[in-house]
Every structure is written in C-alpha cells, then in structure tokens.
mmCIF file of C-alpha atoms in Angstrom:
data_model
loop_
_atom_site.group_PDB
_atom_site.id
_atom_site.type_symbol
_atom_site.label_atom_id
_atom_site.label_comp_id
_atom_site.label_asym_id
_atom_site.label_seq_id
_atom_site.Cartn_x
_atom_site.Cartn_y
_atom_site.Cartn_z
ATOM 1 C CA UNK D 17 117.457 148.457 154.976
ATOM 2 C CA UNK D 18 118.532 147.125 151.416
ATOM 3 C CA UNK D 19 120.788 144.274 151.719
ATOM 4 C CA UNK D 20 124.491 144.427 150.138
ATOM 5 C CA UNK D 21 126.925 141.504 149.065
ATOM 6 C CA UNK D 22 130.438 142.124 149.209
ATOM 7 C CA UNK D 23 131.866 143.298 146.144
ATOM 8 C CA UNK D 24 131.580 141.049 143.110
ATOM 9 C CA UNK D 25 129.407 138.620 144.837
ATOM 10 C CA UNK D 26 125.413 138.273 144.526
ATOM 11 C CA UNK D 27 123.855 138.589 147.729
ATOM 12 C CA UNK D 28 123.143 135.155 149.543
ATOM 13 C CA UNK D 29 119.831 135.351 150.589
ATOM 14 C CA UNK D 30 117.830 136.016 147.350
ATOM 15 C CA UNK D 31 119.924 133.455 146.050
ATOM 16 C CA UNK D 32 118.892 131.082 149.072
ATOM 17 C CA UNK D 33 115.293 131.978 148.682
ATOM 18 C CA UNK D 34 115.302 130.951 145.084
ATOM 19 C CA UNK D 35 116.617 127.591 145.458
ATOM 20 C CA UNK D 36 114.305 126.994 147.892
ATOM 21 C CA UNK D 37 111.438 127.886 145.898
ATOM 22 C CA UNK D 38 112.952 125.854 143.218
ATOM 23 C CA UNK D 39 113.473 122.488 145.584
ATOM 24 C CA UNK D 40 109.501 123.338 146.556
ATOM 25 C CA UNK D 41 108.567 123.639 143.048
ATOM 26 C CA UNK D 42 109.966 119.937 141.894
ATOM 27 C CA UNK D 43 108.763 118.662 145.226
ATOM 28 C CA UNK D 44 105.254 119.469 143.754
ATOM 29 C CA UNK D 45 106.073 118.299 140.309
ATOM 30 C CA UNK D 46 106.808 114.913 141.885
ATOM 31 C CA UNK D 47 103.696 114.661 143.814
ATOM 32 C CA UNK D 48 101.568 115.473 141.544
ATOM 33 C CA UNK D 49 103.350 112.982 138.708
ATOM 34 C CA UNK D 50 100.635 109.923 137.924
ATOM 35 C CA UNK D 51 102.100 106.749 139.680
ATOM 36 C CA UNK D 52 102.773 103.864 137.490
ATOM 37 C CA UNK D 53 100.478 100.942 137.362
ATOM 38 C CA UNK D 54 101.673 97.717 139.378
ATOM 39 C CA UNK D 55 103.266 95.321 136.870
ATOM 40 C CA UNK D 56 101.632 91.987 137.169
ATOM 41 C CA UNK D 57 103.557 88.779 137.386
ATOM 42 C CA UNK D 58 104.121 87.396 134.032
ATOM 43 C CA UNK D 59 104.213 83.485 133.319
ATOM 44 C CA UNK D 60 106.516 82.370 130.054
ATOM 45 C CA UNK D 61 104.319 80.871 127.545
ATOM 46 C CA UNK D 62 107.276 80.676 124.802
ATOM 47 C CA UNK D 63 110.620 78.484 126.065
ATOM 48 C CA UNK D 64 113.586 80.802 124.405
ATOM 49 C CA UNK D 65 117.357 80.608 125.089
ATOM 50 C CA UNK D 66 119.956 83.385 124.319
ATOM 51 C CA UNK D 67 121.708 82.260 120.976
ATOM 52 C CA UNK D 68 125.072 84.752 121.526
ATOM 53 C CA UNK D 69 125.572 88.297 123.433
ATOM 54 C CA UNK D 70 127.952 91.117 122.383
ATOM 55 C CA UNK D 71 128.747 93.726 124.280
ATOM 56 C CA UNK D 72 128.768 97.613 123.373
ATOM 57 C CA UNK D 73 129.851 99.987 124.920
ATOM 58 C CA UNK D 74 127.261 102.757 125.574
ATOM 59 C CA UNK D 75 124.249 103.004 122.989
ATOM 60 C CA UNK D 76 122.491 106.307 124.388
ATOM 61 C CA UNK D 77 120.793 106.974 120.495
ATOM 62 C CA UNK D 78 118.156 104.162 119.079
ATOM 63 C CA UNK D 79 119.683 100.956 118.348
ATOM 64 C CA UNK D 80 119.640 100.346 114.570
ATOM 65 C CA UNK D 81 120.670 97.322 113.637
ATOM 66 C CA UNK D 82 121.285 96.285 109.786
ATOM 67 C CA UNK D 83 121.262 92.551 108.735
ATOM 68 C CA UNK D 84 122.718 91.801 105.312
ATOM 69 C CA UNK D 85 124.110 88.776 104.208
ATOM 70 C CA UNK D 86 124.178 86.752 107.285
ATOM 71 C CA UNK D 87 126.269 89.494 109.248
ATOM 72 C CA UNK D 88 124.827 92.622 111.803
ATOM 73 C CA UNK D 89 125.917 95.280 111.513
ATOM 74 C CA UNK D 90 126.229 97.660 114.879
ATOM 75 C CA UNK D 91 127.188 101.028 116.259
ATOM 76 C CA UNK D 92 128.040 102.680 119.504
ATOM 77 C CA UNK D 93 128.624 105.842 121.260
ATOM 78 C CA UNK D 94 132.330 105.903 120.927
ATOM 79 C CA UNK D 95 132.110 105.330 117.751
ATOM 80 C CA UNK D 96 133.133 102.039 117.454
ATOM 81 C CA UNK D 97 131.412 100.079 114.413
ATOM 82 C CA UNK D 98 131.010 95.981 114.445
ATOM 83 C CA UNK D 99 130.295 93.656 111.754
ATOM 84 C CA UNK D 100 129.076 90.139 113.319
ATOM 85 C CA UNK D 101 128.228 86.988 112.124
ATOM 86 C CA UNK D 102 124.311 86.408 112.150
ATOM 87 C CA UNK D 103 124.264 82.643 113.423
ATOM 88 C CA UNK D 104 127.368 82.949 116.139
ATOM 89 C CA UNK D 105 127.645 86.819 116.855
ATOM 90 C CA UNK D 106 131.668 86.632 116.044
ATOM 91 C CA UNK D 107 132.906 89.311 115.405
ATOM 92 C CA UNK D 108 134.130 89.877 111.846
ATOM 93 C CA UNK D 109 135.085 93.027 111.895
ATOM 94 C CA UNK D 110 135.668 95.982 114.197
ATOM 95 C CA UNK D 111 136.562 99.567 113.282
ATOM 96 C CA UNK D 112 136.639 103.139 114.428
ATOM 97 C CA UNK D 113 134.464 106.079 113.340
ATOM 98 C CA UNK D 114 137.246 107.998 115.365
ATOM 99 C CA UNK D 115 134.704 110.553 116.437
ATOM 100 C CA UNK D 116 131.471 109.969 118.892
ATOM 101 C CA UNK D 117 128.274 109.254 116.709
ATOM 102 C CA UNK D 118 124.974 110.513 116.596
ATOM 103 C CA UNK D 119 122.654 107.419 115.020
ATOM 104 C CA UNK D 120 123.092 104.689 114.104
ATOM 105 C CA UNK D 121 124.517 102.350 111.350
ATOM 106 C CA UNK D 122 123.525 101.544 107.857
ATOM 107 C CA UNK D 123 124.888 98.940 105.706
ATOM 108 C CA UNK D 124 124.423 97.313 102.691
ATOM 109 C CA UNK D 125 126.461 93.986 103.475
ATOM 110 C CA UNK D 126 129.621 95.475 102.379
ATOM 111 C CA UNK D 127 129.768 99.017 102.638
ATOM 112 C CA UNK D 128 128.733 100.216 106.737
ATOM 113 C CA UNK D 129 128.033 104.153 107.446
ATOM 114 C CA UNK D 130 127.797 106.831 110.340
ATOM 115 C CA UNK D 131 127.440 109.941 111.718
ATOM 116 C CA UNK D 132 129.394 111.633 114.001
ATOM 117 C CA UNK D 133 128.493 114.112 116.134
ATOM 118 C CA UNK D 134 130.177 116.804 114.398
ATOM 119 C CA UNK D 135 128.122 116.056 111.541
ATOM 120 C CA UNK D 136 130.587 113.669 109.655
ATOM 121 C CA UNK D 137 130.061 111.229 107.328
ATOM 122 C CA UNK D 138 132.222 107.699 107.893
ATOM 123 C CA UNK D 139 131.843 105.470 105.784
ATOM 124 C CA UNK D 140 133.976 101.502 106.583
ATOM 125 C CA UNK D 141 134.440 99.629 103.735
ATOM 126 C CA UNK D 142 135.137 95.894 105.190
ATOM 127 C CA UNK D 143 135.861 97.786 108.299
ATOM 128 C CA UNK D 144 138.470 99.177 106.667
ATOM 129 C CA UNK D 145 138.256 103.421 106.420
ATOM 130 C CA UNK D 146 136.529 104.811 102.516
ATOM 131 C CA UNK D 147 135.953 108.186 103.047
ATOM 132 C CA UNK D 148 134.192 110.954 104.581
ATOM 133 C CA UNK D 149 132.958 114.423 104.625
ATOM 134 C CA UNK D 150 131.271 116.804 106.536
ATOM 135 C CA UNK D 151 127.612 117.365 106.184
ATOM 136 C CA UNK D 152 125.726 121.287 106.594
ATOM 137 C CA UNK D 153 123.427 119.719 109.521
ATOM 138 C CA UNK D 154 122.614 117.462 112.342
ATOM 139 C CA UNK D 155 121.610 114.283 111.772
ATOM 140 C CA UNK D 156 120.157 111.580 114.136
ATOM 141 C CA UNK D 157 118.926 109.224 111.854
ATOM 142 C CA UNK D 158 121.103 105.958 110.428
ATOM 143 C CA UNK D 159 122.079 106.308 106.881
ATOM 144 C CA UNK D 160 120.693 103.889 104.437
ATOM 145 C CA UNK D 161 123.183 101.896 102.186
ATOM 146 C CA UNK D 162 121.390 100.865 99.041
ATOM 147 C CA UNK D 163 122.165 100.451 95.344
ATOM 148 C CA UNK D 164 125.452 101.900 95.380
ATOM 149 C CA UNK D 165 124.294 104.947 97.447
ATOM 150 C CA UNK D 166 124.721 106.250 100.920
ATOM 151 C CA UNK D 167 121.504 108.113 101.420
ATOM 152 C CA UNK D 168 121.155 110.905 104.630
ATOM 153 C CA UNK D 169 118.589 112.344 106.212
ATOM 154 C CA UNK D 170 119.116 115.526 108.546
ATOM 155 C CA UNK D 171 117.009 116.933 111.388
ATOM 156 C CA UNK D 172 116.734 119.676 108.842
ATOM 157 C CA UNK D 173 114.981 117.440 106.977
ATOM 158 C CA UNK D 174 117.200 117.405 104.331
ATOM 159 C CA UNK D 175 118.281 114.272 101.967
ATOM 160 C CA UNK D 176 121.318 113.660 100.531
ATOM 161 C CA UNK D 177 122.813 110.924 98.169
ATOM 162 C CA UNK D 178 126.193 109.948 98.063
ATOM 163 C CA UNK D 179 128.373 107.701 95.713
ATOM 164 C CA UNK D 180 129.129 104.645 97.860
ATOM 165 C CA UNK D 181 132.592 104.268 96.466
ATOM 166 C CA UNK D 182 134.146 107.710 96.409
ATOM 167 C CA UNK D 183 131.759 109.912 98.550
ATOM 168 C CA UNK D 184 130.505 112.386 95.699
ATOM 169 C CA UNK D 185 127.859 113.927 96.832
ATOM 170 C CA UNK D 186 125.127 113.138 93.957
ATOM 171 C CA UNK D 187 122.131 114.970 94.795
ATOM 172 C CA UNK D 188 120.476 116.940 97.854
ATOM 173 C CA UNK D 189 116.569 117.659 98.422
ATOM 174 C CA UNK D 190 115.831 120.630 100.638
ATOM 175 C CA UNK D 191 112.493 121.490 100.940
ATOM 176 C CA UNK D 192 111.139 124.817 102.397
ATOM 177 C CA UNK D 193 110.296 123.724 106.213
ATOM 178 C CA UNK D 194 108.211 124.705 109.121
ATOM 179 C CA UNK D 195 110.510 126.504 112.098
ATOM 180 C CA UNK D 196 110.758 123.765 113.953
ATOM 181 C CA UNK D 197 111.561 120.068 113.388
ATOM 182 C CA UNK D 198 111.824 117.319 115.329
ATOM 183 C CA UNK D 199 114.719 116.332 117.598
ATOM 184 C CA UNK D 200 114.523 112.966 117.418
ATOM 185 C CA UNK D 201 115.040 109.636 114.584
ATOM 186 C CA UNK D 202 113.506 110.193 111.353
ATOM 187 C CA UNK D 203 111.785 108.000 108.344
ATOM 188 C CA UNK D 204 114.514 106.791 105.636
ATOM 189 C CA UNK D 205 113.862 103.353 104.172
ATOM 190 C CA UNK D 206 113.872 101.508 100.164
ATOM 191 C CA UNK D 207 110.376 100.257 98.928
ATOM 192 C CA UNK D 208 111.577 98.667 95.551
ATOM 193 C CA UNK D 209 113.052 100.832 93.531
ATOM 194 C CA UNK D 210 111.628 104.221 95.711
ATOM 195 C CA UNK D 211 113.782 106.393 98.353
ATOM 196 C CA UNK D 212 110.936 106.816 101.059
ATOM 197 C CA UNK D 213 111.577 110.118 103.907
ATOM 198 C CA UNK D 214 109.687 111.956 105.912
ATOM 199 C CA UNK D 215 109.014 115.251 105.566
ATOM 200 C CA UNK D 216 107.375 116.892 108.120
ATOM 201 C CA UNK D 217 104.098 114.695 109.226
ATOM 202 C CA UNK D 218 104.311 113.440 104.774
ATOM 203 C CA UNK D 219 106.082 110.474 103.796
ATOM 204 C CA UNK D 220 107.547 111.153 100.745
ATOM 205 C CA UNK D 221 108.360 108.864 97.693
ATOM 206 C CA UNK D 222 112.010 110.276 96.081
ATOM 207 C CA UNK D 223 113.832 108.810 93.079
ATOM 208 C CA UNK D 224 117.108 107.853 94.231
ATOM 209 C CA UNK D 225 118.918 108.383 91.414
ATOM 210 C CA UNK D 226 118.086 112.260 90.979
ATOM 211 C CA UNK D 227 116.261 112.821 94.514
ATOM 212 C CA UNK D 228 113.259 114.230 92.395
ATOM 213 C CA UNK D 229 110.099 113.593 94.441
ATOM 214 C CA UNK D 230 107.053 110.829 92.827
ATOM 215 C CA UNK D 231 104.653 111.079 95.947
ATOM 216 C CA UNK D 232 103.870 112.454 98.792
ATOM 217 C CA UNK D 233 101.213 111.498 101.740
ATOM 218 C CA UNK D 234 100.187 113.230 104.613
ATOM 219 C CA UNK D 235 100.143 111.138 107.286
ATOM 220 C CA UNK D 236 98.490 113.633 109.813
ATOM 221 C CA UNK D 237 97.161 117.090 109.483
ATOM 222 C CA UNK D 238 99.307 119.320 112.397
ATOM 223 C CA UNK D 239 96.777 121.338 114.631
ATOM 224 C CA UNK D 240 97.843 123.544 117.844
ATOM 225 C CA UNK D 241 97.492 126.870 118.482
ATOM 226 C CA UNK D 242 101.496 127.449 118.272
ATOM 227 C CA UNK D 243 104.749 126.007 116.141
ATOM 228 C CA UNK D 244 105.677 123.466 119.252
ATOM 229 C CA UNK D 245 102.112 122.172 119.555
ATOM 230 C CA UNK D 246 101.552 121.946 115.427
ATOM 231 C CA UNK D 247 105.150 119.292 115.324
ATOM 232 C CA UNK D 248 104.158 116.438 113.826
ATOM 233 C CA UNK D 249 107.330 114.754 112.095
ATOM 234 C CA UNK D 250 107.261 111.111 111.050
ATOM 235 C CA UNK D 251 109.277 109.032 113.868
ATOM 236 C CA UNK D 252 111.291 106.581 113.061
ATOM 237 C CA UNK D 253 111.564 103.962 112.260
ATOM 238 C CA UNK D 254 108.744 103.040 110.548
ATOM 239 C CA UNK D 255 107.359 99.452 109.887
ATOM 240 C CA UNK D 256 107.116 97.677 106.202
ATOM 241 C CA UNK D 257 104.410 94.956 105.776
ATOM 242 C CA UNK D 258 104.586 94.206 101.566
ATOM 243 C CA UNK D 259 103.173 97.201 100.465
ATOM 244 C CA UNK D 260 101.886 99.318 104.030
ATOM 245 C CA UNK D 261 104.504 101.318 105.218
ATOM 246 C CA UNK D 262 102.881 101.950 108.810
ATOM 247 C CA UNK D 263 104.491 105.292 110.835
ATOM 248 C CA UNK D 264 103.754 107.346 113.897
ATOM 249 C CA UNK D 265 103.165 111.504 113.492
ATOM 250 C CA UNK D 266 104.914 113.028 116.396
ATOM 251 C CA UNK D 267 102.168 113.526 118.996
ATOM 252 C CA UNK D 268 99.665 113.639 116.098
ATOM 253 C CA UNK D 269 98.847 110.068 114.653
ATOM 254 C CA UNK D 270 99.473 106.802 113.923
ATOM 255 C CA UNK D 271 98.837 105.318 110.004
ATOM 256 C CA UNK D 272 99.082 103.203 107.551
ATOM 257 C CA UNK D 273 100.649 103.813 103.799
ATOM 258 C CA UNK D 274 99.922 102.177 100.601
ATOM 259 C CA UNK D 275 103.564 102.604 99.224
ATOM 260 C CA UNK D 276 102.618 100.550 96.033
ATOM 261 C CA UNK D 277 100.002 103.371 95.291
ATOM 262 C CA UNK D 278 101.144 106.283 97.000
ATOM 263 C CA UNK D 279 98.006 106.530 98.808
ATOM 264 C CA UNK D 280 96.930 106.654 102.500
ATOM 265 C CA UNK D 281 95.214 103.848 103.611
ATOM 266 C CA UNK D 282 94.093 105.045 107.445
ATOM 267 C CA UNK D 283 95.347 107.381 110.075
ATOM 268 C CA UNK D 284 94.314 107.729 113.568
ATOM 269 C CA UNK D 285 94.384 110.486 115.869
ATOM 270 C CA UNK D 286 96.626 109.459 118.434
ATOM 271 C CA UNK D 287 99.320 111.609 120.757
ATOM 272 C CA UNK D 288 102.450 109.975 121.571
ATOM 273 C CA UNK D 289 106.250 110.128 121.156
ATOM 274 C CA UNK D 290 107.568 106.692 120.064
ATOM 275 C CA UNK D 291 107.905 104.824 117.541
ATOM 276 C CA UNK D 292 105.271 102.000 116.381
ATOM 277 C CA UNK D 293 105.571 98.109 116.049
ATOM 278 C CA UNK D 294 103.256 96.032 113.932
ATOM 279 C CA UNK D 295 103.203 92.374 112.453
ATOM 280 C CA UNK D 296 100.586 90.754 109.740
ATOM 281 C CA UNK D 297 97.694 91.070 112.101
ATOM 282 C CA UNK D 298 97.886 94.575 113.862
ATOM 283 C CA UNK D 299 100.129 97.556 114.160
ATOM 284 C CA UNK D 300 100.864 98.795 118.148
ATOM 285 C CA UNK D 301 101.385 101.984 119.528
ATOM 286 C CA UNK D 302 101.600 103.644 123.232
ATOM 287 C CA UNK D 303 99.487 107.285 123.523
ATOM 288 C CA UNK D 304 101.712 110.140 125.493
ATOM 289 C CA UNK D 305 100.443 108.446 128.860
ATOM 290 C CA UNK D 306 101.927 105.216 127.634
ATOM 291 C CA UNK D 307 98.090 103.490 127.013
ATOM 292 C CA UNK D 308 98.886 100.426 124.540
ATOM 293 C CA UNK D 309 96.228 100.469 121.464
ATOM 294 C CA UNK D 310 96.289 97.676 118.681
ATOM 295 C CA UNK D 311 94.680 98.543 115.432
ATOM 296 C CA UNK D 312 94.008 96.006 112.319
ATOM 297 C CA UNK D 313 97.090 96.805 110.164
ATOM 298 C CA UNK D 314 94.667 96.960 106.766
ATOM 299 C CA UNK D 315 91.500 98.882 107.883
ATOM 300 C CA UNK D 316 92.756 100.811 111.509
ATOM 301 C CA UNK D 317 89.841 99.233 113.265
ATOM 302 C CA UNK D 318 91.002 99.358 116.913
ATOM 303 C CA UNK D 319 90.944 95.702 118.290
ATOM 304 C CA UNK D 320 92.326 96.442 121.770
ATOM 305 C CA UNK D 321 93.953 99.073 124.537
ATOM 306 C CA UNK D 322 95.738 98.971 127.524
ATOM 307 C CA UNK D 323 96.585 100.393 130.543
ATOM 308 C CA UNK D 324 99.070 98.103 132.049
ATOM 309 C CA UNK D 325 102.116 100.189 131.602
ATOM 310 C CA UNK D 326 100.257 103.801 132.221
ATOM 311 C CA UNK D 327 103.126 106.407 132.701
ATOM 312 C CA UNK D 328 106.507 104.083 132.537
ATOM 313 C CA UNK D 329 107.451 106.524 130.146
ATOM 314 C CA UNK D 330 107.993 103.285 127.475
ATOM 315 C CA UNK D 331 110.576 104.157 125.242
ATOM 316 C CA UNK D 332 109.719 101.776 122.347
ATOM 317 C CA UNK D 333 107.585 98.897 121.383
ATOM 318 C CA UNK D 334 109.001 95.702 119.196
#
C-alpha cells in the first residue's frame, strides 16, 4: 500500500529515512577524516612583550593591514575603518564605510579604501567620507592606494583605476577569462613604477597610468581533467623580496618571479590553498594536507618539510 501525507504536506517517513541516511553519511565523513598530529610542547626561545592591542570587531575576510607613515591602517566586518598610530596603537581616526565590507583596506597614508559587500567603492579621506561608486563585480581583494590612484581588482579578474581625489574611473582591464575563477584574495601590489595582478595562474605587469599590460608570467601551467580541477589563480597576497615577487597557484604551485625582468625564476608543483610566507633565506608553504615545505627563495631547492601540523586545516603562514 502506497503511503499518503495529508494534503499539502510531504510524507514523513521518506523524509525521516533521508535524514537518517544523511546523519549516517557525515558520521562516516568524520571517521574517516585524518586525525591531526599531536602538537608538541613548545619552549620560547625569543623573550617578546605585546607593545599595544586594538580591538575589532569581527574580521571574518583576511586581515590586510597597510602601514604608511607611522600609522595602520585597518578594516572590519561592519565596516568600520581605523587609522592608528604605529608606535602606541591610538587611534587617530575612526570612520564608517556604512555598509559591511568584503576585503580589506588599502591606504596610501592619507587616502584609506574599501569594499563593501554590495560591491561599493568607499573611499575616507582623513577618515573623513571622499566618494564612492559602485563597481560591475565582486571583489575580495583590498584595494591598493598608490600614486594618486585607487587601483581594484575583482574576482572577475578585472582591474580598475580610479582618480584618488574625485573617483573617475581612469581605466579598466578585462581580459577574456576561463569559466571559473577563484573565490578567494587575489594578487594586487606596486613594484616601482609597475601595477602587478594576477590573472589567472600569470602575474601580470600593467602600466598604471593606462592599464596597458608590459609582462606577463605564468606561474603554473593548470592541468585536470575538468574547469574546477584546472583553477589555478594566484592567491594572495603574495610576498616581495627586492626584485622576487614569490606567489602560490591555487592548488597548482608555488614560485618565484623576477619582477625586475619579467621572467620566472622557479615554480614548484605543489597543491594547496593558502597563501605563502617567505624571508631572505626561504619562502614557506603548507601542501592541501597542511605538510610545511621550505624552499631556497633564489633557486627553489627544497631545504626542509614537515608534518607537524598534518590536517589543522592552517589557514595562513607569516
């Protein structure tokens, strides 16, 4: 006999069944989810102190911070947007985006910029309102404040320039693109007088004063049998050491860029999500199973790996 619900409702016991199966399915998932290494007890080699605090509230997008002239500059959720002095952390200014933001904050000492979640330009001029206008796309990466320009880059991929002081939009650089892109903070940083972006798994060399393009490097070559599996977008941000501008590929790579020549000095096949780190010596990454691999920053010749924080999903290395 065929079982009926009462009119206008779904019948309760396929829908029982079905959460059951579901509650059995993540049950599984869970059991069947690497554990994470034990953390071993760490000793403090370096004495440090805490210089100043300041409190935000709610950061839930990558913390960009932008230091210029002995102030940081900082941006929250809520869109609130601080200004604080470098040595003390007071606060010397505090203003409102008066929308919820999407990235963070750019600045160039004077001039600080967001974006809001409904794809709004701010831009604070001594905390006090300039202007803004509404972009065509998402974007989740900070703006870049820089020689009089507000530069953007969307998840579109798309660059923009914008006059600092009255918000006319100057140029824009849309490029033909794969059918997907990356959810996640992109590549947008100076080198001299050079606009660098990434494009897809290239890093790309614009003029900023007519968003014309000088260079481009690939970074990594996408591979994958579909569109999800061939993603490879630079993540950001990426790390500048004089002239190596060192980035991760989405899932794809990690390498090394000679900005000066617009050439590719190494790349290494390497999966992973996040972001890399890197100082003088050696440039740090974490694989997609959170494996820790240190490379020399000139040649890429792996110096060390490891598996101390296998599958704690790390969300960033500094």
């Amino acid at each position: 006999m065929a079982l009926r619900g009462l009119p206008g409702r779904r019948p309760v016991l396929p829908v029982l069944m079905l959460l059951a199966a579901l509650v059995a399915l993540l049950a599984g998932c869970a059991r069947d989810r690497p554990r994470p290494a034990t953390l071993e007890a760490v000793s403090p080699q370096i004495a440090g102190r805490q210089a100043w605090q300041f409190r935000l509230q709610g950061v839930g997008f990558p913390l960009a911070l932008s230091v210029r002239d002995g102030k940081v500059f900082a941006a929250a959720d809520d869109g609130t947007v601080v200004a604080l002095d470098v040595a003390t952390g007071r606060a010397l200014w505090r203003a409102q985006a008066g929308a919820p933001l999407s990235a963070g904050v750019g600045s160039d000492g004077r001039h600080a910029a967001v974006v809001t979640r409904g794809n709004e330009l701010v831009v604070l001029d001594e905390g006090k309102p300039a202007w803004r206008t509404r972009l065509g796309g998402r974007v989740l990466t900070a703006p870049l404040v820089a020689g009089e320009r507000v530069f953007v880059l969307g998840v579109d991929r798309t660059v923009q320039a914008f006059d600092v002081l009255d918000g006319r939009r100057l140029w824009t650089l849309q490029r033909p693109g794969d059918p997907l892109t990356l959810g996640q903070a992109g590549v947008l940083l100076p080198f001299g007088d050079t606009l660098l972006a990434g494009q897809g798994p290239r890093l790309a060399a614009l003029d900023p004063l007519r968003g014309s393009v000088r260079w481009e490097v690939a970074v990594a070559a996408p591979r994958g049998t579909n569109e999800v599996e061939r993603l490879a977008d630079l993540v950001g941000p990426a790390v500048r050491l004089g002239s190596s501008v060192c980035v991760r590929a989405f899932q794809a790579a990690v390498a090394c860029v000679d900005a000066a020549r617009g050439a590719l000095q190494w790349s290494r096949n390497v999966g992973g999500a996040q972001a890399v780190a890197a100082d003088e010596g050696v440039l740090v990454a974490a694989d997609g199973s959170d494996r820790l691999s240190a490379w020399r920053q000139g040649t890429g010749q792996l110096v060390w790996t490891s598996e101390k924080f296998l599958f704690r999903q790390l969300s960033g290395i500094t």
